[in-house]
Amino acid sequence: MKLSKEQINNVIWILVLVLILFTPLGFHLRVWANKVIAATMSADVVEDDEQITLEDYHWNLVDLEGKRTDFQSVKGKVAVVNVWATWCPPCVAELPSFVELYADYKDKMIFAFVANDEKTKVEAFLEKKGYALPVYFQASEAPQELMGSTIPVTYIISKSGKIVVDEEGAANWNSERIRRLLDELIAE
């Protein structure tokens, strides 16, 4: 049986799609594509009249060492909450910008990287990448205001509890725009 040129092209395209969708190579290509997109995108600030206030801070989280924390301890502080997973290409793509931001702001505000993943996978991922981030796992349901419909989702919360950023998808979190916003929120 002899294949036509069109049939050979179709087989090649099917193989490329299988590689992209079902192999680690495809995962890395999707991460790379999301990095390219995220590099040009800074998160949008929610308009003042559309900002909602986080009323209930009760949210039990557990860190990588097994220490329980109630998100209530964040009340009155500027906080960045990022919900992510190791298997999510946009999540992995935006983490390097968070690592840079965290390095400069970790002593000025609160960061919570809430993983929707298995602890062993998260630990292995963080070790492989050399990331030292405050990672947590949910021990109770998140407050309604912090329940996104997809991951990654990131919230920036002001000292007064206003959710000033509610961003779904990958973004450049180390942009000048975000840094100015955080500086303003910290100074309030």
PDB file of C-alpha atoms in Angstrom:
ATOM      1  CA  MET A   1       0.000   0.000   0.000  1.00  0.00           C
ATOM      2  CA  LYS A   2       1.433   3.303  -1.096  1.00  0.00           C
ATOM      3  CA  LEU A   3       0.561   6.464   0.851  1.00  0.00           C
ATOM      4  CA  SER A   4      -0.163   9.687  -0.923  1.00  0.00           C
ATOM      5  CA  LYS A   5       1.607  12.909  -0.009  1.00  0.00           C
ATOM      6  CA  GLU A   6      -1.592  14.162   1.640  1.00  0.00           C
ATOM      7  CA  GLN A   7      -1.884  11.006   3.761  1.00  0.00           C
ATOM      8  CA  ILE A   8       1.745  11.328   4.871  1.00  0.00           C
ATOM      9  CA  ASN A   9       1.144  14.976   5.845  1.00  0.00           C
ATOM     10  CA  ASN A  10      -1.952  13.943   7.822  1.00  0.00           C
ATOM     11  CA  VAL A  11       0.012  11.259   9.680  1.00  0.00           C
ATOM     12  CA  ILE A  12       2.746  13.780  10.506  1.00  0.00           C
ATOM     13  CA  TRP A  13       0.198  16.297  11.838  1.00  0.00           C
ATOM     14  CA  ILE A  14      -1.471  13.587  13.939  1.00  0.00           C
ATOM     15  CA  LEU A  15       1.917  12.619  15.387  1.00  0.00           C
ATOM     16  CA  VAL A  16       2.713  16.261  16.167  1.00  0.00           C
ATOM     17  CA  LEU A  17      -0.651  16.684  17.914  1.00  0.00           C
ATOM     18  CA  VAL A  18      -0.138  13.486  19.928  1.00  0.00           C
ATOM     19  CA  LEU A  19       3.321  14.722  20.979  1.00  0.00           C
ATOM     20  CA  ILE A  20       1.935  18.107  22.010  1.00  0.00           C
ATOM     21  CA  LEU A  21      -1.093  16.777  23.853  1.00  0.00           C
ATOM     22  CA  PHE A  22       0.156  13.606  25.506  1.00  0.00           C
ATOM     23  CA  THR A  23       3.890  13.769  26.169  1.00  0.00           C
ATOM     24  CA  PRO A  24       6.234  15.721  28.433  1.00  0.00           C
ATOM     25  CA  LEU A  25       7.544  17.472  25.333  1.00  0.00           C
ATOM     26  CA  GLY A  26       4.062  18.832  24.721  1.00  0.00           C
ATOM     27  CA  PHE A  27       3.790  19.976  28.343  1.00  0.00           C
ATOM     28  CA  HIS A  28       7.057  21.900  28.016  1.00  0.00           C
ATOM     29  CA  LEU A  29       5.904  23.438  24.724  1.00  0.00           C
ATOM     30  CA  ARG A  30       2.670  24.595  26.384  1.00  0.00           C
ATOM     31  CA  VAL A  31       4.646  26.054  29.313  1.00  0.00           C
ATOM     32  CA  TRP A  32       6.930  27.872  26.874  1.00  0.00           C
ATOM     33  CA  ALA A  33       3.964  29.252  24.902  1.00  0.00           C
ATOM     34  CA  ASN A  34       2.332  30.452  28.137  1.00  0.00           C
ATOM     35  CA  LYS A  35       5.604  32.114  29.228  1.00  0.00           C
ATOM     36  CA  VAL A  36       5.740  34.023  25.962  1.00  0.00           C
ATOM     37  CA  ILE A  37       2.135  35.153  26.376  1.00  0.00           C
ATOM     38  CA  ALA A  38       2.483  35.929  30.113  1.00  0.00           C
ATOM     39  CA  ALA A  39       5.629  38.004  29.534  1.00  0.00           C
ATOM     40  CA  THR A  40       3.535  40.520  27.634  1.00  0.00           C
ATOM     41  CA  MET A  41       0.571  40.491  30.008  1.00  0.00           C
ATOM     42  CA  SER A  42       0.377  42.227  33.342  1.00  0.00           C
ATOM     43  CA  ALA A  43      -2.565  41.498  35.597  1.00  0.00           C
ATOM     44  CA  ASP A  44      -5.428  43.960  35.526  1.00  0.00           C
ATOM     45  CA  VAL A  45      -6.471  45.890  38.591  1.00  0.00           C
ATOM     46  CA  VAL A  46     -10.176  45.610  39.364  1.00  0.00           C
ATOM     47  CA  GLU A  47     -11.942  48.965  39.016  1.00  0.00           C
ATOM     48  CA  ASP A  48     -12.626  50.586  42.424  1.00  0.00           C
ATOM     49  CA  ASP A  49     -16.407  50.357  42.076  1.00  0.00           C
ATOM     50  CA  GLU A  50     -16.159  46.647  41.168  1.00  0.00           C
ATOM     51  CA  GLN A  51     -13.799  45.563  43.953  1.00  0.00           C
ATOM     52  CA  ILE A  52     -15.321  43.182  46.442  1.00  0.00           C
ATOM     53  CA  THR A  53     -14.272  42.944  50.053  1.00  0.00           C
ATOM     54  CA  LEU A  54     -13.155  39.676  51.574  1.00  0.00           C
ATOM     55  CA  GLU A  55     -15.529  39.341  54.509  1.00  0.00           C
ATOM     56  CA  ASP A  56     -14.654  35.887  55.817  1.00  0.00           C
ATOM     57  CA  TYR A  57     -10.942  35.138  56.112  1.00  0.00           C
ATOM     58  CA  HIS A  58     -11.444  31.710  57.679  1.00  0.00           C
ATOM     59  CA  TRP A  59      -9.566  29.288  55.460  1.00  0.00           C
ATOM     60  CA  ASN A  60      -7.445  26.532  56.896  1.00  0.00           C
ATOM     61  CA  LEU A  61      -4.198  25.929  55.070  1.00  0.00           C
ATOM     62  CA  VAL A  62      -1.352  23.497  55.695  1.00  0.00           C
ATOM     63  CA  ASP A  63       2.226  24.282  54.673  1.00  0.00           C
ATOM     64  CA  LEU A  64       4.814  21.842  53.331  1.00  0.00           C
ATOM     65  CA  GLU A  65       5.999  21.026  56.860  1.00  0.00           C
ATOM     66  CA  GLY A  66       2.453  20.169  57.973  1.00  0.00           C
ATOM     67  CA  LYS A  67       1.931  23.357  59.997  1.00  0.00           C
ATOM     68  CA  ARG A  68      -1.690  24.514  59.981  1.00  0.00           C
ATOM     69  CA  THR A  69      -2.472  28.166  59.378  1.00  0.00           C
ATOM     70  CA  ASP A  70      -5.747  30.032  59.395  1.00  0.00           C
ATOM     71  CA  PHE A  71      -5.867  32.619  56.636  1.00  0.00           C
ATOM     72  CA  GLN A  72      -7.464  34.844  59.285  1.00  0.00           C
ATOM     73  CA  SER A  73      -3.887  35.759  60.269  1.00  0.00           C
ATOM     74  CA  VAL A  74      -3.604  37.671  56.971  1.00  0.00           C
ATOM     75  CA  LYS A  75      -6.387  40.097  57.850  1.00  0.00           C
ATOM     76  CA  GLY A  76      -5.106  43.680  57.864  1.00  0.00           C
ATOM     77  CA  LYS A  77      -2.102  42.870  55.660  1.00  0.00           C
ATOM     78  CA  VAL A  78      -1.447  43.022  51.927  1.00  0.00           C
ATOM     79  CA  ALA A  79      -1.601  39.508  50.516  1.00  0.00           C
ATOM     80  CA  VAL A  80      -1.028  37.713  47.240  1.00  0.00           C
ATOM     81  CA  VAL A  81      -2.867  34.404  46.890  1.00  0.00           C
ATOM     82  CA  ASN A  82      -2.045  32.204  43.916  1.00  0.00           C
ATOM     83  CA  VAL A  83      -3.834  28.905  43.300  1.00  0.00           C
ATOM     84  CA  TRP A  84      -1.771  26.631  41.067  1.00  0.00           C
ATOM     85  CA  ALA A  85      -0.682  23.065  40.244  1.00  0.00           C
ATOM     86  CA  THR A  86       2.441  21.399  38.866  1.00  0.00           C
ATOM     87  CA  TRP A  87       0.479  19.821  36.005  1.00  0.00           C
ATOM     88  CA  CYS A  88      -0.899  23.190  34.810  1.00  0.00           C
ATOM     89  CA  PRO A  89       1.230  24.767  32.019  1.00  0.00           C
ATOM     90  CA  PRO A  90       0.063  28.383  32.653  1.00  0.00           C
ATOM     91  CA  CYS A  91       0.765  27.906  36.382  1.00  0.00           C
ATOM     92  CA  VAL A  92       4.285  26.660  35.743  1.00  0.00           C
ATOM     93  CA  ALA A  93       4.844  29.430  33.178  1.00  0.00           C
ATOM     94  CA  GLU A  94       4.069  32.270  35.594  1.00  0.00           C
ATOM     95  CA  LEU A  95       5.940  30.928  38.635  1.00  0.00           C
ATOM     96  CA  PRO A  96       9.354  32.403  37.685  1.00  0.00           C
ATOM     97  CA  SER A  97       7.868  35.915  37.805  1.00  0.00           C
ATOM     98  CA  PHE A  98       6.384  35.112  41.220  1.00  0.00           C
ATOM     99  CA  VAL A  99       9.768  33.851  42.437  1.00  0.00           C
ATOM    100  CA  GLU A 100      11.337  37.203  41.514  1.00  0.00           C
ATOM    101  CA  LEU A 101       8.491  39.191  43.073  1.00  0.00           C
ATOM    102  CA  TYR A 102       8.551  37.100  46.247  1.00  0.00           C
ATOM    103  CA  ALA A 103      12.315  37.608  46.623  1.00  0.00           C
ATOM    104  CA  ASP A 104      11.804  41.376  46.800  1.00  0.00           C
ATOM    105  CA  TYR A 105       8.505  41.570  48.723  1.00  0.00           C
ATOM    106  CA  LYS A 106       8.488  38.577  51.094  1.00  0.00           C
ATOM    107  CA  ASP A 107       9.287  40.765  54.121  1.00  0.00           C
ATOM    108  CA  LYS A 108       6.717  43.441  53.252  1.00  0.00           C
ATOM    109  CA  MET A 109       3.562  41.392  52.719  1.00  0.00           C
ATOM    110  CA  ILE A 110       2.028  37.917  52.741  1.00  0.00           C
ATOM    111  CA  PHE A 111       2.274  35.380  49.932  1.00  0.00           C
ATOM    112  CA  ALA A 112       0.279  32.152  49.793  1.00  0.00           C
ATOM    113  CA  PHE A 113       0.841  29.761  46.904  1.00  0.00           C
ATOM    114  CA  VAL A 114      -1.999  27.268  47.305  1.00  0.00           C
ATOM    115  CA  ALA A 115      -1.276  24.054  45.421  1.00  0.00           C
ATOM    116  CA  ASN A 116      -4.017  21.911  43.914  1.00  0.00           C
ATOM    117  CA  ASP A 117      -1.724  18.926  43.703  1.00  0.00           C
ATOM    118  CA  GLU A 118      -0.149  16.074  45.631  1.00  0.00           C
ATOM    119  CA  LYS A 119       2.368  17.155  48.242  1.00  0.00           C
ATOM    120  CA  THR A 120       5.114  14.850  46.938  1.00  0.00           C
ATOM    121  CA  LYS A 121       4.747  16.215  43.401  1.00  0.00           C
ATOM    122  CA  VAL A 122       4.864  19.807  44.663  1.00  0.00           C
ATOM    123  CA  GLU A 123       7.956  19.151  46.770  1.00  0.00           C
ATOM    124  CA  ALA A 124       9.741  17.451  43.869  1.00  0.00           C
ATOM    125  CA  PHE A 125       8.781  20.287  41.500  1.00  0.00           C
ATOM    126  CA  LEU A 126       9.977  23.020  43.894  1.00  0.00           C
ATOM    127  CA  GLU A 127      13.242  21.182  44.545  1.00  0.00           C
ATOM    128  CA  LYS A 128      13.888  20.583  40.825  1.00  0.00           C
ATOM    129  CA  LYS A 129      13.256  24.252  39.989  1.00  0.00           C
ATOM    130  CA  GLY A 130      15.015  25.600  43.088  1.00  0.00           C
ATOM    131  CA  TYR A 131      11.953  27.617  44.109  1.00  0.00           C
ATOM    132  CA  ALA A 132      11.621  28.638  47.753  1.00  0.00           C
ATOM    133  CA  LEU A 133       8.012  29.803  47.979  1.00  0.00           C
ATOM    134  CA  PRO A 134       5.477  29.624  50.820  1.00  0.00           C
ATOM    135  CA  VAL A 135       3.337  26.773  49.485  1.00  0.00           C
ATOM    136  CA  TYR A 136       0.148  25.634  51.176  1.00  0.00           C
ATOM    137  CA  PHE A 137      -2.546  23.028  50.694  1.00  0.00           C
ATOM    138  CA  GLN A 138      -6.208  23.564  51.488  1.00  0.00           C
ATOM    139  CA  ALA A 139      -7.468  21.941  54.682  1.00  0.00           C
ATOM    140  CA  SER A 140     -10.886  23.612  54.338  1.00  0.00           C
ATOM    141  CA  GLU A 141     -12.868  25.306  51.627  1.00  0.00           C
ATOM    142  CA  ALA A 142     -11.662  28.720  50.503  1.00  0.00           C
ATOM    143  CA  PRO A 143     -13.755  31.813  51.198  1.00  0.00           C
ATOM    144  CA  GLN A 144     -16.370  32.305  48.490  1.00  0.00           C
ATOM    145  CA  GLU A 145     -14.609  35.439  47.205  1.00  0.00           C
ATOM    146  CA  LEU A 146     -11.443  33.395  46.564  1.00  0.00           C
ATOM    147  CA  MET A 147     -13.026  30.560  44.618  1.00  0.00           C
ATOM    148  CA  GLY A 148     -11.892  30.856  41.027  1.00  0.00           C
ATOM    149  CA  SER A 149     -13.289  28.780  38.219  1.00  0.00           C
ATOM    150  CA  THR A 150      -9.884  27.858  36.804  1.00  0.00           C
ATOM    151  CA  ILE A 151      -6.199  27.753  37.655  1.00  0.00           C
ATOM    152  CA  PRO A 152      -4.011  29.592  37.850  1.00  0.00           C
ATOM    153  CA  VAL A 153      -5.973  32.242  39.651  1.00  0.00           C
ATOM    154  CA  THR A 154      -4.317  35.031  41.611  1.00  0.00           C
ATOM    155  CA  TYR A 155      -5.763  37.544  44.045  1.00  0.00           C
ATOM    156  CA  ILE A 156      -4.115  40.610  45.514  1.00  0.00           C
ATOM    157  CA  ILE A 157      -5.852  41.684  48.696  1.00  0.00           C
ATOM    158  CA  SER A 158      -5.425  45.110  50.302  1.00  0.00           C
ATOM    159  CA  LYS A 159      -5.053  45.741  54.031  1.00  0.00           C
ATOM    160  CA  SER A 160      -8.745  46.649  54.164  1.00  0.00           C
ATOM    161  CA  GLY A 161      -9.702  43.320  52.559  1.00  0.00           C
ATOM    162  CA  LYS A 162     -10.494  44.651  49.081  1.00  0.00           C
ATOM    163  CA  ILE A 163      -9.662  42.234  46.275  1.00  0.00           C
ATOM    164  CA  VAL A 164      -7.833  44.633  43.977  1.00  0.00           C
ATOM    165  CA  VAL A 165      -6.614  41.977  41.529  1.00  0.00           C
ATOM    166  CA  ASP A 166      -8.596  38.885  40.523  1.00  0.00           C
ATOM    167  CA  GLU A 167      -6.666  37.371  37.621  1.00  0.00           C
ATOM    168  CA  GLU A 168      -7.307  34.027  35.943  1.00  0.00           C
ATOM    169  CA  GLY A 169      -4.579  32.659  33.698  1.00  0.00           C
ATOM    170  CA  ALA A 170      -0.881  33.348  33.465  1.00  0.00           C
ATOM    171  CA  ALA A 171       0.493  36.865  33.822  1.00  0.00           C
ATOM    172  CA  ASN A 172       3.782  38.635  34.444  1.00  0.00           C
ATOM    173  CA  TRP A 173       3.664  39.178  38.208  1.00  0.00           C
ATOM    174  CA  ASN A 174       7.059  40.861  38.318  1.00  0.00           C
ATOM    175  CA  SER A 175       6.015  43.781  36.115  1.00  0.00           C
ATOM    176  CA  GLU A 176       6.552  47.416  37.060  1.00  0.00           C
ATOM    177  CA  ARG A 177       2.778  47.851  37.132  1.00  0.00           C
ATOM    178  CA  ILE A 178       2.315  45.143  39.773  1.00  0.00           C
ATOM    179  CA  ARG A 179       5.271  46.400  41.794  1.00  0.00           C
ATOM    180  CA  ARG A 180       3.815  49.939  41.827  1.00  0.00           C
ATOM    181  CA  LEU A 181       0.453  48.542  42.915  1.00  0.00           C
ATOM    182  CA  LEU A 182       2.030  46.536  45.735  1.00  0.00           C
ATOM    183  CA  ASP A 183       4.088  49.533  46.868  1.00  0.00           C
ATOM    184  CA  GLU A 184       0.906  51.643  47.002  1.00  0.00           C
ATOM    185  CA  LEU A 185      -0.998  48.967  48.929  1.00  0.00           C
ATOM    186  CA  ILE A 186       1.829  48.468  51.410  1.00  0.00           C
ATOM    187  CA  ALA A 187       2.071  52.233  51.987  1.00  0.00           C
ATOM    188  CA  GLU A 188      -1.682  52.558  52.805  1.00  0.00           C
TER     189      GLU A 188
END
